Coordinates of C-alpha atoms in Angstrom, one line a residue:
X1 CA 107.9 46.3 138.4
X2 CA 108.0 43.6 135.6
X3 CA 108.3 46.5 132.9
X4 CA 111.5 47.6 134.7
X5 CA 113.0 44.2 134.9
X6 CA 112.3 43.7 131.2
X7 CA 114.3 47.0 130.5
X8 CA 117.0 45.9 132.4
X9 CA 117.2 42.5 131.1
X10 CA 115.8 42.7 127.6
X11 CA 118.9 44.5 126.1
X12 CA 121.8 42.2 126.8
X13 CA 119.8 38.9 126.6
X14 CA 118.6 40.1 122.9
X15 CA 122.3 40.4 122.1
X16 CA 122.6 36.9 122.5
X17 CA 119.4 36.2 120.4
X18 CA 119.5 35.7 116.8
X19 CA 119.2 39.3 115.6
X20 CA 115.4 39.1 113.9
X21 CA 114.1 37.6 117.3
X22 CA 116.0 40.1 119.5
X23 CA 114.7 42.9 117.3
X24 CA 110.9 41.8 117.6
X25 CA 111.3 41.1 121.4
X26 CA 112.8 44.6 122.0
X27 CA 110.4 46.7 119.6
X28 CA 107.1 44.9 120.4
X29 CA 108.0 43.4 123.8
X30 CA 109.1 46.9 124.8
X31 CA 105.8 48.3 123.8
X32 CA 103.9 45.7 125.7
X33 CA 106.0 46.7 128.8
X34 CA 105.3 50.2 128.1
X35 CA 101.7 49.7 127.8
X36 CA 101.6 47.6 131.0
X37 CA 103.3 50.5 133.0
X38 CA 101.2 53.2 131.5
X39 CA 97.9 51.2 132.3
X40 CA 99.2 50.7 135.9
X41 CA 99.5 54.4 136.3
X42 CA 96.1 54.8 134.9
X43 CA 94.5 52.4 137.4
X44 CA 96.3 54.1 140.2
X45 CA 95.1 57.4 139.3
X46 CA 91.5 56.3 138.2
X47 CA 90.3 55.8 141.6
X48 CA 91.2 59.7 142.3
X49 CA 89.6 60.7 139.3
X50 CA 86.5 58.6 139.9
X51 CA 85.9 60.5 143.1
X52 CA 85.0 63.7 141.0
X53 CA 81.3 64.7 141.0
X54 CA 81.3 64.4 137.2
X55 CA 82.3 61.3 136.6
X56 CA 80.6 59.9 139.7
X57 CA 77.4 61.3 138.4
X58 CA 77.7 59.8 135.0
X59 CA 78.9 56.7 136.5
X60 CA 76.4 56.3 138.9
X61 CA 78.6 55.5 142.0
X62 CA 79.0 56.8 145.6
X63 CA 82.0 58.8 145.9
X64 CA 82.0 58.4 149.6
X65 CA 82.0 54.7 149.2
X66 CA 84.7 54.6 146.5
X67 CA 86.7 56.8 148.9
X68 CA 86.3 54.6 151.9
X69 CA 87.5 51.3 150.0
X70 CA 90.0 53.1 147.9
X71 CA 93.4 51.3 148.7
X72 CA 95.6 54.1 146.8
X73 CA 96.5 57.0 149.1
X74 CA 95.5 60.3 147.4
X75 CA 99.3 61.6 147.1
X76 CA 100.2 58.4 145.3
X77 CA 97.0 58.6 143.1
X78 CA 97.8 62.3 142.3
X79 CA 101.4 61.6 141.5
X80 CA 100.5 58.7 139.3
X81 CA 98.0 61.1 137.3
X82 CA 100.8 63.6 137.0
X83 CA 103.2 61.0 136.0
X84 CA 101.0 59.8 133.3
X85 CA 100.2 63.2 131.8
X86 CA 103.9 64.0 131.5
X87 CA 104.7 60.6 130.2
X88 CA 101.9 60.9 127.7
X89 CA 103.0 64.3 126.4
X90 CA 106.5 62.9 126.0
X91 CA 105.4 59.8 123.9
X92 CA 103.2 62.1 121.9
X93 CA 106.1 64.4 121.0
X94 CA 108.4 61.4 120.4
X95 CA 105.5 59.9 118.1
X96 CA 104.9 63.4 116.2
X97 CA 108.9 63.7 115.6
X98 CA 109.0 60.1 114.1
X99 CA 105.9 60.8 112.0
X100 CA 107.9 63.8 110.7
X101 CA 110.9 61.9 109.9
X102 CA 109.1 59.3 108.0
X103 CA 107.4 61.9 105.9
X104 CA 110.8 63.4 105.3
X105 CA 112.2 60.1 104.4
X106 CA 109.4 59.7 101.6
X107 CA 110.1 63.0 100.2
X108 CA 113.7 62.4 100.0
X109 CA 113.2 59.0 98.2
X110 CA 110.8 60.6 95.9
X111 CA 113.3 63.3 95.0
X112 CA 116.0 60.8 94.4
X113 CA 116.8 59.6 90.8
X114 CA 114.1 57.1 89.7
X115 CA 116.3 55.7 86.5
X116 CA 118.1 53.0 88.7
X117 CA 115.1 51.6 90.3
X118 CA 115.6 51.0 94.0
X119 CA 119.4 52.2 93.9
X120 CA 120.2 55.6 93.5
X121 CA 123.9 56.3 93.0
X122 CA 124.9 59.8 93.6
X123 CA 128.0 61.5 92.8
X124 CA 129.7 62.3 95.9
X125 CA 133.5 62.4 97.2
X126 CA 131.9 61.2 100.7
X127 CA 131.4 57.5 101.1
X128 CA 128.0 56.8 101.9
X129 CA 125.5 54.0 101.8
X130 CA 122.0 54.4 103.4
X131 CA 118.4 53.1 103.0
X132 CA 115.7 55.6 102.9
X133 CA 112.0 54.4 103.7
X134 CA 109.4 55.3 101.2
X135 CA 106.8 54.0 98.6
X136 CA 108.9 52.5 97.3
X137 CA 112.0 52.6 99.5
X138 CA 115.2 53.4 98.2
X139 CA 118.9 52.7 98.5
X140 CA 121.4 55.3 98.1
X141 CA 125.3 54.8 97.6
X142 CA 127.8 57.4 96.6
X143 CA 130.3 56.8 93.7
X144 CA 133.3 57.2 96.3
X145 CA 132.0 54.3 98.2
X146 CA 131.6 52.1 95.0
X147 CA 135.0 52.6 93.9
X148 CA 136.3 51.6 97.2
X149 CA 134.5 48.3 97.3
X150 CA 134.9 45.0 95.4
X151 CA 131.9 43.3 93.2
X152 CA 131.2 41.0 96.0
X153 CA 131.6 43.7 98.8
X154 CA 129.0 45.8 96.8
X155 CA 126.5 43.0 96.7
X156 CA 126.9 42.8 100.3
X157 CA 126.2 46.4 101.0
X158 CA 123.1 46.4 98.9
X159 CA 121.7 43.2 100.6
X160 CA 122.3 45.0 104.0
X161 CA 120.3 48.2 103.1
X162 CA 117.7 46.0 101.2
X163 CA 117.1 44.1 104.2
X164 CA 116.4 47.4 106.2
X165 CA 113.8 48.1 103.8
X166 CA 112.2 44.8 103.3
X167 CA 111.9 44.2 107.1
X168 CA 110.9 47.9 107.9
X169 CA 113.7 48.2 110.7
X170 CA 112.7 51.9 111.2
X171 CA 109.3 50.8 112.3
X172 CA 111.2 48.5 115.0
X173 CA 113.0 51.4 115.9
X174 CA 110.2 53.6 116.4
X175 CA 108.5 51.3 118.4
X176 CA 111.4 51.1 120.9
X177 CA 111.6 55.0 121.3
X178 CA 107.8 55.2 121.8
X179 CA 108.4 52.6 124.5
X180 CA 111.2 54.4 126.0
X181 CA 109.4 57.8 125.9
X182 CA 106.5 56.0 127.8
X183 CA 108.3 54.6 130.4
X184 CA 111.9 55.8 131.3
X185 CA 112.9 52.5 132.8
X186 CA 113.1 51.2 129.1
X187 CA 115.5 53.9 127.9
X188 CA 118.0 51.5 126.9
X189 CA 115.7 49.6 124.4
X190 CA 116.5 52.2 121.4
X191 CA 120.1 51.7 121.4
X192 CA 119.6 48.0 121.7
X193 CA 116.9 47.8 119.1
X194 CA 119.2 49.8 116.7
X195 CA 122.0 47.5 117.1
X196 CA 119.9 44.6 116.5
X197 CA 118.5 45.9 113.4
X198 CA 121.9 46.5 112.2
X199 CA 123.2 42.9 112.8
X200 CA 119.8 41.5 111.4
X201 CA 120.8 43.3 108.1
X202 CA 124.3 42.1 108.4
X203 CA 123.1 38.4 108.5
X204 CA 120.6 38.8 105.6
X205 CA 123.7 40.5 103.8
X206 CA 126.0 37.3 104.8
X207 CA 123.0 34.9 103.3
X208 CA 123.5 36.7 100.0
X209 CA 127.4 36.7 100.1
X210 CA 129.4 35.2 102.9
X211 CA 130.3 36.3 106.2
X212 CA 133.7 37.5 105.6
X213 CA 133.0 39.6 102.6
X214 CA 130.3 41.5 104.5
X215 CA 132.7 42.0 107.6
X216 CA 135.4 43.1 105.0
X217 CA 132.6 45.7 103.3
X218 CA 131.7 47.2 106.8
X219 CA 135.4 47.7 107.6
X220 CA 136.0 49.7 104.2
X221 CA 132.6 51.7 104.9
X222 CA 133.4 52.6 108.4
X223 CA 134.5 55.9 107.2
X224 CA 131.0 56.7 105.9
X225 CA 129.4 59.9 106.9
X226 CA 125.8 60.1 107.3
X227 CA 123.8 62.2 104.6
X228 CA 123.4 65.7 106.0
X229 CA 119.7 65.8 104.7
X230 CA 119.2 62.3 106.1
X231 CA 116.0 62.0 108.3
X232 CA 116.1 60.3 111.7
X233 CA 114.5 56.9 109.9
X234 CA 117.4 56.7 107.4
X235 CA 119.6 53.8 108.0
X236 CA 123.3 53.6 107.3
X237 CA 125.1 50.5 106.9
X238 CA 128.3 51.5 108.8
X239 CA 126.8 53.8 111.3
X240 CA 127.1 51.9 114.6
X241 CA 128.9 49.5 116.6
X242 CA 131.5 48.5 113.5
X243 CA 133.9 46.6 115.8
X244 CA 131.0 44.4 117.6
X245 CA 129.3 43.8 114.4
X246 CA 132.5 42.7 112.4
X247 CA 133.3 40.4 115.4
X248 CA 129.9 38.8 115.4
X249 CA 130.2 38.0 111.4
X250 CA 133.4 36.6 112.2
X251 CA 132.0 34.2 114.5
X252 CA 129.3 31.5 113.8
X253 CA 125.5 32.7 113.6
X254 CA 123.9 33.0 117.0
X255 CA 121.4 30.0 117.7
X256 CA 117.9 30.7 119.4
X257 CA 118.3 29.9 123.1
X258 CA 114.9 29.1 124.3
X259 CA 115.5 29.8 128.1
X260 CA 116.3 33.5 127.1
X261 CA 113.4 33.7 124.7
X262 CA 111.2 32.2 127.7
X263 CA 112.4 34.4 130.2
X264 CA 111.8 37.6 128.2
X265 CA 108.5 36.4 127.2
X266 CA 107.5 35.4 130.8
X267 CA 108.2 38.9 131.9
X268 CA 105.9 40.3 129.4
X269 CA 103.2 37.5 130.4
X270 CA 103.8 38.5 134.0
X271 CA 103.5 42.2 133.2
X272 CA 100.0 41.5 131.3
X273 CA 98.8 39.2 134.3
X274 CA 99.6 41.8 136.8
X275 CA 97.9 44.6 135.0
X276 CA 95.0 42.3 134.3
X277 CA 94.6 41.5 138.0
X278 CA 95.0 45.1 139.0
X279 CA 92.3 46.2 136.4
X280 CA 89.9 43.2 137.8
X281 CA 90.5 44.7 141.5
X282 CA 89.6 48.3 140.4
X283 CA 86.5 47.2 138.5
X284 CA 85.5 45.5 141.9
X285 CA 85.9 48.8 143.7
X286 CA 83.7 50.6 141.5
X287 CA 81.2 47.7 141.2
X288 CA 80.8 48.2 145.2
X289 CA 80.5 51.8 144.7
X290 CA 77.4 51.6 142.1
X291 CA 76.0 49.2 144.7
X292 CA 76.2 51.6 147.4
X293 CA 74.8 54.4 145.1
X294 CA 71.8 52.2 144.1
X295 CA 71.2 51.5 147.7
X296 CA 71.0 55.0 148.6
X297 CA 68.9 56.0 145.6
X298 CA 66.0 53.5 146.2

C-alpha cells in the first residue's frame, strides 16, 4: 500500500523539490518502494511454497502445523507467487535492455572522434546536442546547432550535457525504469525521473552561465532531433518538456521544502517498517512449524 501511495505522490512532489533532490528520491526511493512490494509478494507466497515436501524436509518444519497457522489463503498466496514470477521476468527484461543500451552507448562513445577531448563536433545539417555515457563519456554537438547559438548559449548547452555525464543521470533513469517494471503502481516514476534529470542539468548549466541564457539556448535547441543511432541512455539537451523547463529557468530556483522531503521519506520508512514486521511474523510461523516438527520426531 505504501509503495502505491509513493508512486502516486512522488512525481508531483518531486517536481516541487530542487531537481537533484527530486531525482534521488524518484530513483533510489522508487527502488526501495519496488523492493518493498516485491518482498511483500514473496512473503505472501513463501508460506505456500514452504508447504512443499522438498522445502519442509530441508527446513525441518511440519507442513500440517504450517498449514494450520498460515493466515494467507491458498488462492492469495498462489496469485502472489504468479505475480512475483511475472514481475521478476519483466524487471529482468528491462534490466537487460538497459545493460544493452549502456553497452551501445559505450561503443558509440568509443567511435566518436577523439581529437576534441570530451567534445565531439559532428558535421550535420540537423541540430543535435546530446551526452553519451561511456568510459569516458562524450558530448556530441552538431555544426548546425553550433551555428545557431551564441557563445554564451554554447557554454550553457555544454554545461547541461556535462551535468548529465558527471551525475550519471542515465543510472537514475535506469533505476526508475527497474522500479516501474517491478511494481506497476510506480509506472509514473520513469517520466518524472527523466524530467528531474533534465531540470537538474538545466540548473547546473544556469550556475555556469545564467538562467536567461540557458532558457534561450533551450528554446533555440528545441528543434533538435535525436540521433538516429543513439541508444536509450543517450541524453539530449532539448529532448523533453521545453516549455516547462524554460518556465522553471525564468523563475527563481526551487528551495528544499522539508515537509515534502519528509513526507516521501516517511512513506519509504513506513514501507520498510511494514515489510520488516511482515517478515518477522512469517519467521514466527516457520519457527512454530519447526517446533512442531521437533516435537513429532522426539
